[in-house]
Structure formats: structure tokens, C-alpha cells
JSON list of C-alpha atoms in Angstrom, two decimals:
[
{"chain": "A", "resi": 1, "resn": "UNK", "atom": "CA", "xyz": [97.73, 100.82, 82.59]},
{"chain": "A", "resi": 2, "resn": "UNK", "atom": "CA", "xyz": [101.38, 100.77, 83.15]},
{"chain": "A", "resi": 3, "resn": "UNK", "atom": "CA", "xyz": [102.89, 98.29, 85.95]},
{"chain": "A", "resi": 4, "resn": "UNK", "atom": "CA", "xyz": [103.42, 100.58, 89.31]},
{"chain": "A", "resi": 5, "resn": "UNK", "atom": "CA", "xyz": [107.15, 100.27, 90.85]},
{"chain": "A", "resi": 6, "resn": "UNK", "atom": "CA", "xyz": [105.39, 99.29, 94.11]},
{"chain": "A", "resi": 7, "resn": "UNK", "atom": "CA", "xyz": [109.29, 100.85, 95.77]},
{"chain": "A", "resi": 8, "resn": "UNK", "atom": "CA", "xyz": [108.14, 104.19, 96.30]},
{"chain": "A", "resi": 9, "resn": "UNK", "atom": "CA", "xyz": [108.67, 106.75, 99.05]},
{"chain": "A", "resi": 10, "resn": "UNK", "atom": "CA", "xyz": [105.58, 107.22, 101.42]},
{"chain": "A", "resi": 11, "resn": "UNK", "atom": "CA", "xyz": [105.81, 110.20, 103.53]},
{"chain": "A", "resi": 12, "resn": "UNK", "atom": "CA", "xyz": [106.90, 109.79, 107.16]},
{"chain": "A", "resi": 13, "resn": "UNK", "atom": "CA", "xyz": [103.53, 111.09, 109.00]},
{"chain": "A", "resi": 14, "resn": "UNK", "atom": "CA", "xyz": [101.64, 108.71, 106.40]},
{"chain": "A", "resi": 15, "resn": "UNK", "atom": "CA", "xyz": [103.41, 105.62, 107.19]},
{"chain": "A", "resi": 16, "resn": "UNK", "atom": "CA", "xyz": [103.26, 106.62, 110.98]},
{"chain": "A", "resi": 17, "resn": "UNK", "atom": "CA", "xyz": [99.35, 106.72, 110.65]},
{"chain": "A", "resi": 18, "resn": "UNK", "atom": "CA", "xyz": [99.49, 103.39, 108.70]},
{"chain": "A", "resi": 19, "resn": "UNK", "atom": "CA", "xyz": [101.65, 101.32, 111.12]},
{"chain": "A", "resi": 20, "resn": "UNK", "atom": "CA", "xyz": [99.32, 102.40, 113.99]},
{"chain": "A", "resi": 21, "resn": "UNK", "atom": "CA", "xyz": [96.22, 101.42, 111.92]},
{"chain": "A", "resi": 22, "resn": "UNK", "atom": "CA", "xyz": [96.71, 98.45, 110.80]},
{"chain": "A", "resi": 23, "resn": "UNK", "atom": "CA", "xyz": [98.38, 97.40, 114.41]},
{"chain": "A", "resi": 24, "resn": "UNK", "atom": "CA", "xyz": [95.32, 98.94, 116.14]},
{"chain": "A", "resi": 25, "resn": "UNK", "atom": "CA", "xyz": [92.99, 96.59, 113.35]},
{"chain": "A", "resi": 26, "resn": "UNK", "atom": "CA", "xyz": [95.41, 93.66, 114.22]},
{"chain": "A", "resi": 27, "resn": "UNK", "atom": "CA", "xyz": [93.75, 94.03, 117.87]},
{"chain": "A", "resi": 28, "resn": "UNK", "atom": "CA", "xyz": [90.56, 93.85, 116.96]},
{"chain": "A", "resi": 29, "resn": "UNK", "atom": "CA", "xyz": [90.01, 97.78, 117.36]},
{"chain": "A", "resi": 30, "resn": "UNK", "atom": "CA", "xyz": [87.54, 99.69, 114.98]},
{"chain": "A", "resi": 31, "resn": "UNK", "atom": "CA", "xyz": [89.72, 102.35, 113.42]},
{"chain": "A", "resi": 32, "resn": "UNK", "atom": "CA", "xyz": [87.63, 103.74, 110.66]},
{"chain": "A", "resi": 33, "resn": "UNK", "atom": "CA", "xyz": [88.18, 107.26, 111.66]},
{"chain": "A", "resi": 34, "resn": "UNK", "atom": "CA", "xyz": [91.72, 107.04, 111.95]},
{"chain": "A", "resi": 35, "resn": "UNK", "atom": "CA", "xyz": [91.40, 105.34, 108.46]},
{"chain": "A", "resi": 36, "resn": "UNK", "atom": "CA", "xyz": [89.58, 108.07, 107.13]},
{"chain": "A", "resi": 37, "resn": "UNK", "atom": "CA", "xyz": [92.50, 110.46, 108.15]},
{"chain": "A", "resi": 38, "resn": "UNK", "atom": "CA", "xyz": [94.73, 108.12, 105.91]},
{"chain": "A", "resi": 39, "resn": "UNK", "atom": "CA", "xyz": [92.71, 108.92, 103.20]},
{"chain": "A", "resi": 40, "resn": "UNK", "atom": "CA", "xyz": [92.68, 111.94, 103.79]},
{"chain": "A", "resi": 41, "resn": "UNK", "atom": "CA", "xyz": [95.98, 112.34, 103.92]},
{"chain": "A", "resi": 42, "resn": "UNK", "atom": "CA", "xyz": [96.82, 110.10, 101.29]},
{"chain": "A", "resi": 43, "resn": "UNK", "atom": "CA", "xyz": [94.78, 112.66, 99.02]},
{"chain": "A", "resi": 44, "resn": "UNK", "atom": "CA", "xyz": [96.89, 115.36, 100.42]},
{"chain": "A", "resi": 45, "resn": "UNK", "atom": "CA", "xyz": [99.79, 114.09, 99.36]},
{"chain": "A", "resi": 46, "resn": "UNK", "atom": "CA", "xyz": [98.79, 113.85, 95.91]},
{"chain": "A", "resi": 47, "resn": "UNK", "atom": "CA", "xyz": [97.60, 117.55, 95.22]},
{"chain": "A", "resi": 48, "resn": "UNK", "atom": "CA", "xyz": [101.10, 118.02, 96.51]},
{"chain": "A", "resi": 49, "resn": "UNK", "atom": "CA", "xyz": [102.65, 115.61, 94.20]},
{"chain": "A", "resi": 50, "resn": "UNK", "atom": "CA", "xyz": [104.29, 113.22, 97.12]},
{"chain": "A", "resi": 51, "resn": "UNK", "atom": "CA", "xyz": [102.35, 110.54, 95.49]},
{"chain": "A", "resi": 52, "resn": "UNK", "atom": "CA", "xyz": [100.58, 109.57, 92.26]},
{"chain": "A", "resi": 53, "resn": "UNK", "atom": "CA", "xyz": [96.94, 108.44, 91.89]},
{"chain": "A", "resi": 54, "resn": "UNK", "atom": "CA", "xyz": [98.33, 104.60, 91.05]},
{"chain": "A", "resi": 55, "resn": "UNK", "atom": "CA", "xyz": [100.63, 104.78, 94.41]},
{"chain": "A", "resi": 56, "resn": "UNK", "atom": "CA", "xyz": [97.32, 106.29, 96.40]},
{"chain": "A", "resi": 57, "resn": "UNK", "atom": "CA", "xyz": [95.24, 103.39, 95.37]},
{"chain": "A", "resi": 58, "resn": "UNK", "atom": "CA", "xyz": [97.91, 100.68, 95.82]},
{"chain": "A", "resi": 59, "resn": "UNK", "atom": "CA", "xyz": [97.93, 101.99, 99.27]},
{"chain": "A", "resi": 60, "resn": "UNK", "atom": "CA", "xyz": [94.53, 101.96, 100.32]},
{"chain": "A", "resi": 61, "resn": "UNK", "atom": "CA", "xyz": [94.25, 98.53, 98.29]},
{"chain": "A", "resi": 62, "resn": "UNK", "atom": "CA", "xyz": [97.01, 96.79, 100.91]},
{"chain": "A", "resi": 63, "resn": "UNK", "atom": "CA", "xyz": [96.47, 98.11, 104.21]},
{"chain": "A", "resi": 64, "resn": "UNK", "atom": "CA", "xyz": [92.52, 99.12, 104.47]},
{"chain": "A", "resi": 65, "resn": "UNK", "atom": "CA", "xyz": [91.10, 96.76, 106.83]},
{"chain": "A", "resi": 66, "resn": "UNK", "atom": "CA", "xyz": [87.19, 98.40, 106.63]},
{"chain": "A", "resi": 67, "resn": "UNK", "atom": "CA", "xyz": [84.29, 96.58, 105.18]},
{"chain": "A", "resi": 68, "resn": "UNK", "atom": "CA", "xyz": [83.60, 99.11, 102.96]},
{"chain": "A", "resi": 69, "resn": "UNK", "atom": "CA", "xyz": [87.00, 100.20, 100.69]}
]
């Protein structure tokens, strides 16, 4: 597999969503519904090419705080 350029462009409303999860897991909070709309999202934006598969995954790989990836 070919080394991902981890300097990509992540749509606005997805780092939004981000920055609030991982603050709200930083608290202690349970978010796993707002992390499910992240993935959701996240697979949004790749039907409509804003992101690749490798860029989804490197995503969900740094910021998912849930138990079960």
C-alpha cells in the first residue's frame, strides 16, 4: 500500500464534528452517537470523492476514542 500524505483537506462540517468529539471524550463524556455521525459522514464524503478510503481510515484510526473501532 502506498504511504498516505497524511496533509489532506478534511471538510469543514467534518472537522467541526471531530473537534467537538474528541473535546467532549476529553471530558469524560460518552459520545458514541455523535461518533457514529462521523462515520457517517466520513463515508459521505467518500461517495462524493472529498476523501479517499486511505484518508477515511487514517481518520477514524487517530481520533476514535470508542472501545470498539
Amino acid at each position: 500500500m502506498e504511504k498516505i500524505n497524511e496533509d489532506f483537506n478534511v471538510p469543514y462540517y467534518i472537522f467541526e464534528e471531530i473537534v467537538q468529539y474528541v473535546e467532549e471524550s476529553a471530558k469524560g463524556r460518552s459520545r458514541c452517537m455523535k461518533w457514529e455521525n462521523i462515520k457517517a459522514l466520513l463515508g459521505l464524503a467518500k461517495v462524493n470523492n472529498r476523501l479517499t478510503q486511505e484518508q477515511v481510515d487514517l481518520l477514524i484510526k487517530e481520533f476514535c476514542r470508542e472501545n470498539n473501532k
